[in-house]
Short mmCIF file of C-alpha atoms and ligand atoms in Angstrom, two decimals:
data_model
loop_
_atom_site.label_atom_id
_atom_site.label_comp_id
_atom_site.label_asym_id
_atom_site.label_seq_id
_atom_site.Cartn_x
_atom_site.Cartn_y
_atom_site.Cartn_z
CA MET R 395 -43.30 16.45 -48.30
CA GLU R 396 -39.93 17.72 -49.31
CA ALA R 397 -39.20 19.62 -46.15
CA PRO R 398 -38.06 16.66 -43.99
CA ALA R 399 -35.80 15.41 -46.78
CA LEU R 400 -33.84 18.63 -46.91
CA PRO R 401 -31.95 18.47 -43.62
CA GLU R 402 -30.94 14.91 -44.34
CA TRP R 403 -29.65 15.87 -47.75
CA LEU R 404 -27.85 18.84 -46.29
CA GLN R 405 -26.44 16.69 -43.58
CA ARG R 406 -25.14 14.26 -46.10
CA ARG R 407 -23.50 17.04 -48.11
CA ASP R 408 -21.97 18.37 -44.97
CA GLU R 409 -20.68 14.97 -44.00
CA GLU R 410 -19.15 14.52 -47.45
CA ARG R 411 -17.52 17.91 -47.24
CA ARG R 412 -16.11 17.15 -43.84
CA GLN R 413 -14.70 13.84 -45.01
CA GLN R 414 -13.16 15.48 -48.01
CA VAL R 415 -11.43 18.07 -45.86
CA GLU R 416 -10.16 15.34 -43.61
CA ARG R 417 -8.89 13.35 -46.57
CA ARG R 418 -7.02 16.37 -47.86
CA GLN R 419 -5.51 17.02 -44.47
CA GLN R 420 -4.49 13.40 -44.24
CA GLU R 421 -2.88 13.58 -47.67
CA LYS R 422 -1.04 16.72 -46.65
CA ARG R 423 0.19 15.08 -43.50
CA GLU R 424 1.43 12.05 -45.45
CA GLN R 425 3.14 14.26 -47.96
CA ALA R 426 4.80 16.14 -45.13
CA VAL R 427 5.95 12.90 -43.55
CA ALA R 428 7.49 11.75 -46.83
CA GLU R 429 9.29 15.06 -47.27
CA GLU R 430 10.42 15.03 -43.69
CA GLN R 431 11.77 11.49 -44.02
CA SER R 432 13.55 12.45 -47.18
CA ASP R 433 15.08 15.52 -45.49
CA PHE R 434 16.08 13.46 -42.52
CA PHE R 435 17.67 10.93 -44.83
CA GLN R 436 19.63 13.60 -46.65
CA SER R 437 21.10 15.19 -43.55
CA ALA R 438 21.89 11.90 -41.83
CA PHE R 439 23.37 10.43 -44.99
CA GLN R 440 25.53 13.46 -45.78
CA ALA R 441 26.84 13.69 -42.21
CA GLU R 442 27.82 10.03 -42.16
CA ARG R 443 29.32 10.25 -45.61
CA ALA R 444 31.53 13.16 -44.53
CA ALA R 445 32.63 11.23 -41.46
CA ILE R 446 33.63 8.22 -43.53
CA GLU R 447 35.45 10.41 -46.05
CA GLN R 448 37.41 11.82 -43.17
CA LEU R 449 38.41 8.34 -42.03
CA LEU R 450 39.54 7.45 -45.52
CA ALA R 451 41.34 10.66 -46.34
CA PRO R 452 45.06 10.21 -46.96
CA PRO R 453 47.59 10.46 -45.46
CA GLY R 454 45.78 9.04 -42.43
CA GLY R 455 44.42 5.69 -43.44
CA ALA R 456 45.65 3.75 -40.42
CA PRO R 457 44.39 0.15 -40.49
CA ALA R 458 42.00 0.79 -37.60
CA ALA R 459 40.52 3.81 -39.34
CA LEU R 460 40.01 1.80 -42.50
CA GLU R 461 38.24 -0.95 -40.65
CA GLU R 462 35.99 1.54 -38.95
CA ALA R 463 35.28 3.13 -42.32
CA ALA R 464 34.42 -0.26 -43.78
CA LEU R 465 31.99 -0.97 -41.00
CA ARG R 466 30.31 2.41 -41.18
CA LEU R 467 30.11 2.17 -44.94
CA GLN R 468 28.26 -1.10 -44.61
CA GLN R 469 25.82 0.48 -42.18
CA LEU R 470 25.34 3.43 -44.48
CA GLN R 471 24.49 1.04 -47.32
CA LYS R 472 21.91 -0.59 -45.09
CA PHE R 473 20.50 2.79 -44.12
CA LEU R 474 20.09 3.57 -47.81
CA SER R 475 18.40 0.25 -48.50
CA ASP R 476 15.99 0.88 -45.67
CA SER R 477 15.16 4.35 -46.95
CA VAL R 478 14.55 3.57 -50.59
CA ARG R 479 10.79 3.51 -50.33
CA PHE R 480 10.44 7.23 -49.85
CA LEU R 481 13.47 8.54 -51.73
CA PRO R 482 13.06 10.30 -55.06
CA PRO R 483 14.99 8.45 -57.81
CA TYR R 484 17.56 11.18 -58.28
CA ASP R 485 18.42 11.36 -54.58
CA LEU R 486 18.69 7.64 -54.58
CA ARG R 487 21.12 7.48 -57.45
CA GLN R 488 23.25 10.23 -56.02
CA ALA R 489 23.40 8.38 -52.73
CA GLN R 490 24.36 5.21 -54.56
CA GLU R 491 27.09 7.02 -56.44
CA ALA R 492 28.42 8.48 -53.21
CA LEU R 493 28.55 5.00 -51.70
CA GLN R 494 30.36 3.69 -54.71
CA ARG R 495 32.96 6.45 -54.46
CA LEU R 496 33.50 5.66 -50.80
CA GLN R 497 33.83 1.99 -51.61
CA ALA R 498 36.49 2.81 -54.18
CA ALA R 499 38.34 5.06 -51.72
CA LEU R 500 38.26 2.23 -49.20
CA GLY R 501 39.73 -0.13 -51.79
CA ASP R 502 42.51 2.38 -52.51
CA GLY R 503 43.21 2.74 -48.82
CA ARG R 504 43.56 -0.99 -48.39
CA GLU R 505 45.78 -1.16 -51.44
CA ARG R 506 48.11 1.46 -49.93
CA LEU R 507 48.49 -0.58 -46.76
CA ARG R 508 49.37 -3.77 -48.57
CA PRO R 509 53.10 -4.51 -48.09
CA LYS R 510 55.03 -3.75 -51.26
CA LYS R 511 57.40 -6.34 -52.70
CA LYS R 512 60.94 -5.11 -52.95
CA PHE R 513 62.81 -4.97 -56.22
CA ALA R 514 60.01 -6.41 -58.22
CA PHE R 515 59.20 -4.94 -61.55
CA THR R 516 55.61 -3.91 -61.42
CA CYS R 517 53.44 -3.84 -64.43
CA ARG R 518 50.67 -1.36 -63.86
CA LYS R 519 47.43 -2.85 -65.04
CA LYS R 520 45.31 -0.55 -67.11
CA GLU R 521 42.21 0.42 -65.19
CA ALA R 522 39.33 -1.51 -66.63
CA SER R 523 37.49 1.70 -67.36
CA ALA R 524 33.82 1.45 -68.15
CA PRO R 525 33.40 0.92 -71.89
CA ALA R 526 31.75 4.21 -72.78
CA GLU R 527 32.36 3.41 -76.42
CA PRO R 528 30.12 0.85 -78.04
CA SER R 529 31.82 -2.52 -77.86
CA ALA R 530 33.38 -3.85 -81.02
CA PRO R 531 30.83 -5.16 -83.48
CA ARG R 532 30.14 -8.80 -82.86
CA ALA R 533 30.80 -11.39 -85.48
CA PRO R 534 27.50 -11.94 -87.24
CA ALA R 535 28.14 -15.68 -87.00
CA ALA R 536 27.58 -15.45 -83.23
CA LEU R 537 24.03 -14.23 -83.78
CA PRO R 538 21.21 -16.67 -84.25
CA PRO R 539 19.59 -16.24 -87.65
CA PRO R 540 16.55 -13.99 -87.73
CA PRO R 541 13.29 -15.89 -87.52
CA ALA R 542 11.33 -15.79 -90.76
CA ALA R 543 8.63 -13.73 -89.11
CA GLU R 544 10.85 -10.80 -88.21
CA SER R 545 10.03 -7.79 -90.30
CA GLY R 546 12.83 -5.47 -91.24
CA ILE R 547 14.75 -3.24 -93.58
CA SER R 548 18.51 -3.17 -93.49
CA GLY R 549 21.61 -2.09 -95.40
CA LEU R 550 20.15 0.52 -97.77
CA GLU R 551 21.29 3.90 -99.02
CA CYS R 552 19.37 6.72 -100.69
CA GLU R 553 16.07 4.93 -100.98
CA THR R 554 12.46 5.65 -100.16
CA LEU R 555 10.46 2.74 -98.81
CA VAL R 556 6.83 2.49 -97.87
CA LYS R 557 5.45 -0.51 -96.06
CA GLY R 558 1.75 -1.18 -95.67
CA ALA R 559 -0.18 -2.60 -92.75
CA ASP R 560 0.21 -6.15 -94.03
CA GLU R 561 3.96 -5.98 -93.38
CA VAL R 562 3.81 -3.92 -90.22
CA GLN R 563 0.78 -4.63 -88.12
CA GLY R 564 1.46 -6.55 -84.92
CA ARG R 565 5.07 -7.16 -86.00
CA ASP R 566 8.39 -6.46 -84.35
CA VAL R 567 10.05 -4.25 -86.95
CA LEU R 568 13.81 -3.72 -87.17
CA LEU R 569 15.36 -0.93 -89.26
CA SER R 570 19.13 -1.07 -89.35
CA HIS R 571 22.14 0.29 -91.24
CA LEU R 572 20.32 2.83 -93.37
CA ARG R 573 21.76 6.02 -94.81
CA ASN R 574 19.93 8.85 -96.55
CA CYS R 575 16.70 6.89 -96.64
CA THR R 576 13.06 7.69 -96.05
CA VAL R 577 11.03 4.90 -94.49
CA LYS R 578 7.29 5.09 -93.97
CA LEU R 579 5.56 2.36 -92.03
CA LEU R 580 1.81 2.71 -92.54
CA GLY R 581 0.49 0.46 -89.81
CA SER R 582 0.70 -0.35 -86.13
CA PRO R 583 3.72 -2.51 -85.26
CA SER R 584 3.95 -4.18 -81.87
CA THR R 585 7.46 -2.79 -81.36
CA LEU R 586 10.07 -0.90 -83.40
CA HIS R 587 13.88 -1.02 -83.22
CA VAL R 588 15.94 1.57 -85.15
CA ARG R 589 19.70 0.94 -85.19
CA HIS R 590 22.67 2.49 -86.97
CA VAL R 591 20.57 4.80 -89.08
CA ARG R 592 22.09 8.03 -90.43
CA ASP R 593 20.67 11.09 -92.12
CA SER R 594 17.33 9.42 -92.67
CA ARG R 595 13.65 9.90 -92.02
CA VAL R 596 11.62 7.23 -90.26
CA LEU R 597 7.89 7.79 -90.00
CA CYS R 598 5.82 5.12 -88.34
CA GLY R 599 2.23 4.51 -87.26
CA PRO R 600 1.31 3.93 -83.59
CA VAL R 601 3.65 1.43 -81.92
CA ALA R 602 1.75 -0.67 -79.38
CA THR R 603 4.64 -1.07 -76.92
CA SER R 604 8.16 0.37 -76.98
CA VAL R 605 10.52 1.93 -79.50
CA LEU R 606 14.27 1.41 -79.15
CA VAL R 607 16.64 3.77 -80.98
CA ASP R 608 20.37 3.00 -80.88
CA GLU R 609 23.40 4.60 -82.54
CA CYS R 610 21.59 6.94 -84.88
CA ALA R 611 22.61 10.39 -86.09
CA GLY R 612 21.24 13.20 -88.20
CA CYS R 613 17.76 11.70 -88.40
CA VAL R 614 14.14 12.78 -88.20
CA PHE R 615 11.77 10.35 -86.57
CA ALA R 616 8.02 10.53 -86.07
CA PHE R 617 5.92 7.96 -84.23
CA PRO R 618 3.48 7.42 -81.38
CA CYS R 619 4.43 4.75 -78.84
CA GLN R 620 4.10 3.64 -75.22
CA GLN R 621 7.80 3.99 -74.29
CA LEU R 622 10.86 5.36 -76.07
CA ARG R 623 14.45 4.49 -75.19
CA THR R 624 17.12 6.38 -77.16
CA HIS R 625 20.72 5.25 -76.75
CA ARG R 626 24.01 6.56 -78.21
CA THR R 627 22.29 8.91 -80.61
CA ARG R 628 23.06 12.47 -81.63
CA ASP R 629 21.63 15.36 -83.59
CA THR R 630 18.27 13.78 -84.15
CA LYS R 631 14.75 15.19 -84.13
CA VAL R 632 11.90 13.15 -82.74
CA TYR R 633 8.25 14.06 -83.38
CA LEU R 634 6.82 12.05 -80.60
CA GLN R 635 3.71 10.90 -78.89
CA VAL R 636 4.62 8.80 -75.89
CA THR R 637 2.00 7.64 -73.41
CA SER R 638 4.43 6.82 -70.59
CA ARG R 639 7.99 8.12 -70.83
CA ALA R 640 10.90 8.79 -73.18
CA ILE R 641 14.42 8.31 -71.85
CA LEU R 642 17.93 9.00 -73.17
CA GLU R 643 21.25 7.39 -72.46
CA ASP R 644 24.61 8.48 -73.93
CA CYS R 645 22.98 10.95 -76.28
CA SER R 646 23.49 14.54 -77.33
CA GLY R 647 21.61 17.01 -79.49
CA VAL R 648 18.33 15.09 -79.43
CA GLN R 649 15.32 17.34 -80.01
CA PHE R 650 11.66 16.72 -79.42
CA ALA R 651 8.34 18.02 -80.73
CA PRO R 652 4.85 16.60 -80.54
CA PHE R 653 3.95 13.97 -83.13
CA SER R 654 2.43 15.72 -86.13
CA TRP R 655 2.83 13.38 -89.09
CA SER R 656 -0.36 11.88 -90.44
CA TYR R 657 -1.49 9.39 -93.06
CA GLU R 658 -4.71 7.88 -94.19
CA GLY R 659 -5.64 5.19 -91.70
CA LEU R 660 -3.83 6.74 -88.73
CA ASP R 661 -7.04 6.85 -86.66
CA ARG R 662 -7.70 3.18 -87.27
CA ASP R 663 -4.10 2.26 -86.43
CA PHE R 664 -4.29 4.21 -83.18
CA GLU R 665 -7.24 2.06 -82.23
CA ILE R 666 -5.47 -1.12 -83.20
CA SER R 667 -2.42 -0.14 -81.14
CA GLY R 668 -4.49 0.42 -78.01
CA LEU R 669 -2.51 3.57 -77.19
CA ASP R 670 -4.32 6.22 -75.21
CA ARG R 671 -4.45 9.04 -77.73
CA SER R 672 -5.15 11.67 -75.12
CA LYS R 673 -1.86 11.05 -73.34
CA ASN R 674 1.34 12.57 -74.62
CA ASN R 675 4.41 13.10 -72.44
CA TRP R 676 6.68 14.06 -75.34
CA SER R 677 8.31 16.89 -73.40
CA HIS R 678 9.09 14.91 -70.20
CA VAL R 679 12.37 13.29 -71.05
CA ASP R 680 14.59 11.52 -68.52
CA ASP R 681 18.30 11.49 -69.28
CA PHE R 682 20.16 8.68 -67.52
CA ASN R 683 23.40 10.64 -67.79
CA TRP R 684 22.07 13.72 -66.08
CA LEU R 685 21.52 13.58 -62.35
CA VAL R 686 21.05 17.20 -61.40
CA ARG R 687 17.54 17.75 -60.24
CA ASP R 688 15.72 20.90 -61.27
CA VAL R 689 18.27 21.59 -64.01
CA LYS R 690 17.39 20.31 -67.45
CA SER R 691 19.82 18.00 -69.20
CA PRO R 692 21.90 19.69 -71.91
CA ASN R 693 21.63 16.58 -74.06
CA TRP R 694 18.12 17.26 -75.30
CA SER R 695 15.87 20.19 -76.08
CA ILE R 696 12.52 21.11 -77.48
CA ILE R 697 12.27 22.13 -81.14
CA PRO R 698 11.08 25.76 -81.22
CA GLU R 699 7.60 25.95 -82.68
CA LYS R 700 8.68 28.01 -85.65
CA ASP R 701 11.22 25.36 -86.65
CA ARG R 702 8.91 22.38 -86.54
CA ILE R 703 7.98 20.45 -89.66
CA THR R 704 4.33 21.04 -90.52
CA HIS R 705 4.17 19.71 -94.07
CA TRP R 706 5.51 16.20 -94.23
CA ASP R 707 5.18 15.40 -97.92
CA MET V 816 23.31 -22.16 -33.66
CA GLY V 817 25.26 -20.35 -36.37
CA LEU V 818 24.03 -17.15 -37.96
CA LEU V 819 23.04 -18.93 -41.16
CA ALA V 820 20.93 -21.42 -39.28
CA ILE V 821 19.19 -18.61 -37.42
CA LEU V 822 18.46 -16.77 -40.64
CA LYS V 823 17.11 -19.95 -42.12
CA LYS V 824 14.81 -20.41 -39.14
CA MET V 825 13.55 -16.85 -39.36
CA LYS V 826 12.76 -17.24 -43.02
CA GLN V 827 11.06 -20.52 -42.37
CA LYS V 828 8.72 -18.88 -39.93
CA GLU V 829 7.71 -16.14 -42.29
CA ARG V 830 8.07 -18.17 -45.47
CA GLU V 831 9.54 -15.07 -46.95
CA VAL V 832 11.33 -15.18 -50.29
CA ARG V 833 13.44 -12.49 -51.88
CA ILE V 834 13.44 -12.40 -55.66
CA LEU V 835 15.69 -10.16 -57.71
CA MET V 836 14.61 -9.34 -61.27
CA LEU V 837 17.37 -8.26 -63.64
CA GLY V 838 17.94 -8.05 -67.37
CA LEU V 839 18.74 -5.50 -70.06
CA ASP V 840 16.54 -2.43 -70.33
CA ASN V 841 13.35 -2.99 -72.33
CA ALA V 842 13.31 -6.72 -71.53
CA GLY V 843 9.95 -6.46 -69.77
CA LYS V 844 10.84 -6.86 -66.08
CA THR V 845 8.43 -4.28 -64.74
CA THR V 846 5.70 -5.44 -67.09
CA ILE V 847 6.09 -9.04 -65.91
CA LEU V 848 5.88 -7.97 -62.29
CA LYS V 849 2.78 -5.83 -62.81
CA LYS V 850 1.07 -8.42 -64.96
CA PHE V 851 1.75 -11.10 -62.38
CA ASN V 852 0.13 -8.84 -59.80
CA GLY V 853 -2.87 -8.15 -62.05
CA GLU V 854 -2.06 -4.47 -62.56
CA ASP V 855 -2.39 -2.25 -65.61
CA VAL V 856 0.66 -2.60 -67.88
CA ASP V 857 -0.02 0.27 -70.30
CA THR V 858 1.32 3.03 -68.10
CA ILE V 859 4.74 1.58 -67.25
CA SER V 860 7.75 3.86 -67.80
CA PRO V 861 11.37 2.78 -68.15
CA THR V 862 12.61 2.21 -64.59
CA LEU V 863 14.80 5.04 -63.26
CA GLY V 864 15.86 3.28 -60.08
CA PHE V 865 13.96 0.23 -58.97
CA ASN V 866 10.57 -1.02 -57.77
CA ILE V 867 9.85 -3.19 -54.78
CA LYS V 868 6.69 -5.21 -54.60
CA THR V 869 5.56 -7.63 -51.96
CA LEU V 870 3.06 -10.26 -53.03
CA GLU V 871 1.39 -13.18 -51.34
CA HIS V 872 1.41 -16.34 -53.40
CA ARG V 873 0.84 -19.94 -52.33
CA GLY V 874 1.30 -18.93 -48.73
CA PHE V 875 4.67 -17.33 -49.44
CA LYS V 876 5.52 -13.73 -48.97
CA LEU V 877 7.39 -12.78 -52.12
CA ASN V 878 9.56 -9.69 -52.05
CA PHE V 879 10.28 -8.72 -55.64
CA TRP V 880 13.10 -6.31 -56.41
CA ASP V 881 12.79 -5.04 -59.96
CA VAL V 882 15.88 -3.02 -60.84
CA GLY V 883 16.24 -0.86 -63.96
CA GLY V 884 18.37 -2.37 -66.71
CA GLN V 885 19.70 0.70 -68.53
CA LYS V 886 23.46 0.50 -69.02
CA SER V 887 24.15 3.31 -66.55
CA LEU V 888 22.22 1.47 -63.83
CA ARG V 889 23.90 -1.90 -64.22
CA SER V 890 26.82 -1.02 -61.97
CA TYR V 891 24.28 -0.60 -59.15
CA TRP V 892 22.81 -4.07 -59.54
CA ARG V 893 25.31 -5.35 -56.98
CA ASN V 894 23.64 -3.22 -54.34
CA TYR V 895 20.68 -5.57 -54.46
CA PHE V 896 22.40 -8.97 -54.35
CA GLU V 897 22.29 -9.51 -50.59
CA SER V 898 20.07 -12.37 -49.39
CA THR V 899 18.59 -13.08 -52.80
CA ASP V 900 16.80 -16.45 -52.92
CA GLY V 901 15.77 -16.32 -56.56
CA LEU V 902 17.16 -14.48 -59.56
CA ILE V 903 14.84 -13.88 -62.50
CA TRP V 904 16.75 -12.97 -65.64
CA VAL V 905 14.41 -11.45 -68.20
CA VAL V 906 15.25 -11.54 -71.91
CA ASP V 907 13.58 -9.73 -74.81
CA SER V 908 13.38 -12.73 -77.15
CA ALA V 909 13.01 -10.49 -80.19
CA ASP V 910 16.12 -8.41 -79.49
CA ARG V 911 18.62 -10.53 -81.41
CA LEU V 912 21.19 -7.77 -81.70
CA ARG V 913 21.67 -7.49 -77.95
CA LEU V 914 21.75 -11.20 -77.14
CA GLN V 915 25.52 -11.12 -76.72
CA ASP V 916 25.28 -8.22 -74.25
CA CYS V 917 22.59 -10.18 -72.53
CA ARG V 918 24.77 -13.28 -72.28
CA GLN V 919 27.71 -11.33 -70.91
CA GLU V 920 25.68 -9.52 -68.29
CA LEU V 921 24.15 -12.76 -67.08
CA ALA V 922 27.53 -14.50 -67.01
CA SER V 923 28.97 -11.72 -64.87
CA LEU V 924 26.15 -12.16 -62.35
CA LEU V 925 26.60 -15.88 -62.04
CA VAL V 926 30.14 -15.54 -60.70
CA GLU V 927 29.01 -13.18 -57.94
CA GLU V 928 29.59 -14.72 -54.57
CA ARG V 929 26.57 -13.05 -53.04
CA LEU V 930 24.28 -14.66 -55.61
CA ALA V 931 25.85 -18.08 -55.21
CA GLY V 932 22.89 -19.55 -53.37
CA ALA V 933 20.19 -18.20 -55.66
CA THR V 934 18.00 -20.21 -58.00
CA LEU V 935 17.98 -18.87 -61.57
CA LEU V 936 14.85 -18.54 -63.67
CA VAL V 937 15.31 -17.19 -67.19
CA PHE V 938 12.20 -15.72 -68.75
CA ALA V 939 12.40 -15.71 -72.56
CA ASN V 940 9.85 -12.91 -72.71
CA LYS V 941 7.86 -11.39 -75.60
CA GLN V 942 7.01 -14.77 -77.10
CA ASP V 943 3.88 -13.11 -78.48
CA LEU V 944 6.02 -11.26 -81.06
CA PRO V 945 6.14 -12.97 -84.46
CA GLY V 946 9.93 -12.48 -84.62
CA ALA V 947 10.67 -13.84 -81.15
CA LEU V 948 13.43 -16.45 -80.90
CA THR V 949 12.37 -19.69 -79.28
CA LYS V 950 13.42 -20.46 -75.74
CA ASP V 951 15.77 -23.15 -77.05
CA THR V 952 17.57 -20.66 -79.27
CA ILE V 953 17.87 -18.32 -76.32
CA ARG V 954 19.12 -21.16 -74.15
CA GLU V 955 21.94 -21.76 -76.61
CA ALA V 956 22.73 -18.09 -77.14
CA LEU V 957 23.03 -17.52 -73.39
CA GLU V 958 24.97 -20.77 -73.01
CA LEU V 959 22.76 -21.85 -70.17
CA ASP V 960 23.80 -25.49 -70.47
CA ASN V 961 27.23 -24.53 -69.20
CA ILE V 962 25.85 -23.31 -65.89
CA LYS V 963 26.92 -25.68 -63.14
CA THR V 964 26.78 -23.31 -60.20
CA HIS V 965 23.05 -22.65 -59.96
CA HIS V 966 19.79 -24.51 -60.32
CA TRP V 967 18.29 -23.00 -63.44
CA CYS V 968 15.34 -23.21 -65.79
CA ILE V 969 14.29 -21.29 -68.89
CA GLN V 970 10.66 -20.52 -69.59
CA GLY V 971 9.18 -18.85 -72.67
CA CYS V 972 6.56 -16.29 -71.71
CA SER V 973 4.73 -13.10 -72.57
CA ALA V 974 4.12 -10.32 -70.10
CA ILE V 975 1.47 -8.89 -72.40
CA THR V 976 -0.68 -12.04 -72.61
CA GLY V 977 0.47 -13.36 -69.23
CA GLU V 978 1.32 -16.71 -70.83
CA ASN V 979 3.54 -18.96 -68.64
CA LEU V 980 4.35 -16.33 -66.02
CA LEU V 981 2.78 -18.40 -63.29
CA LEU V 982 4.47 -21.56 -64.50
CA GLY V 983 7.88 -19.90 -64.22
CA ILE V 984 7.30 -18.37 -60.81
CA ASP V 985 5.92 -21.63 -59.46
CA TRP V 986 9.01 -23.53 -60.60
CA LEU V 987 11.17 -20.91 -58.93
CA LEU V 988 9.23 -21.18 -55.67
CA ASP V 989 9.35 -24.96 -55.72
CA ASP V 990 13.08 -24.92 -56.17
CA ILE V 991 13.68 -22.29 -53.51
CA SER V 992 11.41 -23.86 -50.96
CA SER V 993 12.97 -27.27 -51.39
CA ARG V 994 16.29 -25.67 -50.44
CA ILE V 995 15.26 -23.25 -47.74
CA PHE V 996 12.11 -24.38 -46.09
CA THR V 997 12.79 -28.05 -45.61
CA ALA V 998 12.19 -29.35 -42.12
CA ASP V 999 15.31 -29.32 -39.99
N1 LIG U 1530 5.01 -7.55 -77.18
C1 LIG U 1530 5.46 -7.59 -75.93
N2 LIG U 1530 5.89 -6.46 -75.34
C2 LIG U 1530 6.31 -6.53 -74.06
C3 LIG U 1530 6.29 -7.73 -73.31
N3 LIG U 1530 6.76 -7.47 -72.07
C4 LIG U 1530 7.05 -6.16 -72.04
N4 LIG U 1530 6.78 -5.58 -73.23
C5 LIG U 1530 6.95 -4.17 -73.59
O1 LIG U 1530 8.34 -3.89 -73.56
C6 LIG U 1530 8.57 -2.57 -73.11
C7 LIG U 1530 9.54 -2.58 -71.94
O2 LIG U 1530 8.93 -3.16 -70.81
P1 LIG U 1530 9.38 -2.80 -69.32
O3 LIG U 1530 8.60 -3.68 -68.42
O4 LIG U 1530 9.34 -1.34 -69.10
O5 LIG U 1530 10.90 -3.28 -69.41
P2 LIG U 1530 11.99 -3.30 -68.22
O6 LIG U 1530 12.74 -4.58 -68.38
O7 LIG U 1530 11.35 -3.07 -66.91
O8 LIG U 1530 12.92 -2.08 -68.66
P3 LIG U 1530 13.84 -1.15 -67.70
O9 LIG U 1530 12.97 -0.65 -66.61
O10 LIG U 1530 14.34 -0.05 -68.60
O11 LIG U 1530 14.97 -2.01 -67.21
C8 LIG U 1530 7.20 -2.01 -72.73
O12 LIG U 1530 6.76 -1.20 -73.78
C9 LIG U 1530 6.33 -3.24 -72.59
O13 LIG U 1530 4.99 -2.99 -72.91
C10 LIG U 1530 5.82 -8.92 -73.97
O14 LIG U 1530 5.77 -10.01 -73.41
N5 LIG U 1530 5.42 -8.78 -75.26
MG1 LIG U 1531 11.48 -1.54 -65.56
#
């Protein structure tokens, strides 16, 4: 009875195997195509870039050369736009930066050709350099008042504060202008913002969406979250669980370790937050100020295991 | 026929619309786009470059360009202005402390020549948060009533619950199509 079934079963297995092999080959081919396209892009882009640089290089800069450079620059921009689908983000940004430099060089070239007025006093305008420094604090009057429902702690020094689930759960929590404080949030907020906090500890239950850290220094943070954005922060340790990605911008001396703080009710709060507890990308950090691929950013590091906090209380 | 007229004709045939999504980082641009497309929103990372998504909706082909909003990416926004029909400006309604940045960035876009013809939809996102400012407060903070150069509309929404996303996009499409796809 079983004998006739066997070949069919075998056949099916064989068919499955064959399809799988084919699928893998197909994937390989696609991968190869993507890499090839990316390689092709790189060499074509670099060649054209060099050519345009040549056209723009002083002391040449004849009007005709500039116009040709402008045209080719425009085409190069289009080439980049058409290639974005298969370019890795870092390549893309480097290409964009290269284009921007060329654009600036073109602007300079045109400036040089502009006829100069004779005998006029010139007042050199200060270059409007990118404001790397945080802009001046805004007048508080310009801000709309916080809605009654916003949950937050602000303007404290040398205090220890513990907030329970009733004040945290599902809320958008803002901690700002704290110094030498310890803040424990025993619950699952929807989102957490930490701003202008110095030499403090902030420990928080699972954050359902994102955490935003801005202008902090000398702190220890611990929380699980979906995303973490850290801006303008230095010398800070983050004990992190992040289910998608953590990124840095304008930071230095930020250190990471896996989330290890615990409190009674953490399991329940994880469930409330909806975070996938099995996912933790704490050690994959993208630094927006670091574009070199395959070389880790100097602005962050991993806390050596022997130096990590294990006893939190 | 001038070049503009030809472009208009081409678009008319394909009913293709290009929509640029901008806003500060963390505003919820990528989440809105994925939610609108019925995708999972739990796995979204901060955007390192940009995402392009093409969707069919109401017989239109919508090309969404979702560009990262981190400060270091903002100088690249201009690379995406060309032929934009609709600009969606996404605001985190609970991020009071960055509303001024948000206003300034938007204002600097609205004077861009290459965005002159675009319809503006402002999404006051994250309305599900208890501390979210209302869309009217956001309208005042961003000084939207002073805008005379663009058709605009502000819509409160939540990318997490999906509330009002469709309403906003439909308004945007109605406005764009009344400008672009009218019979010649
Ligand atoms: N509560 C709440 N959270 C939201 C909403 N929309 C987005 N978020 C969360 O906000 C965070 C940022 O969302 P993204 O979509 O990554 O924001 P973005 O504007 O694309 O950010 P960049 O890519 O950095 O420019 C994520 O953690 C989202 O889950 C919303 O309507 N309500
Ligand atoms: Mg994004």
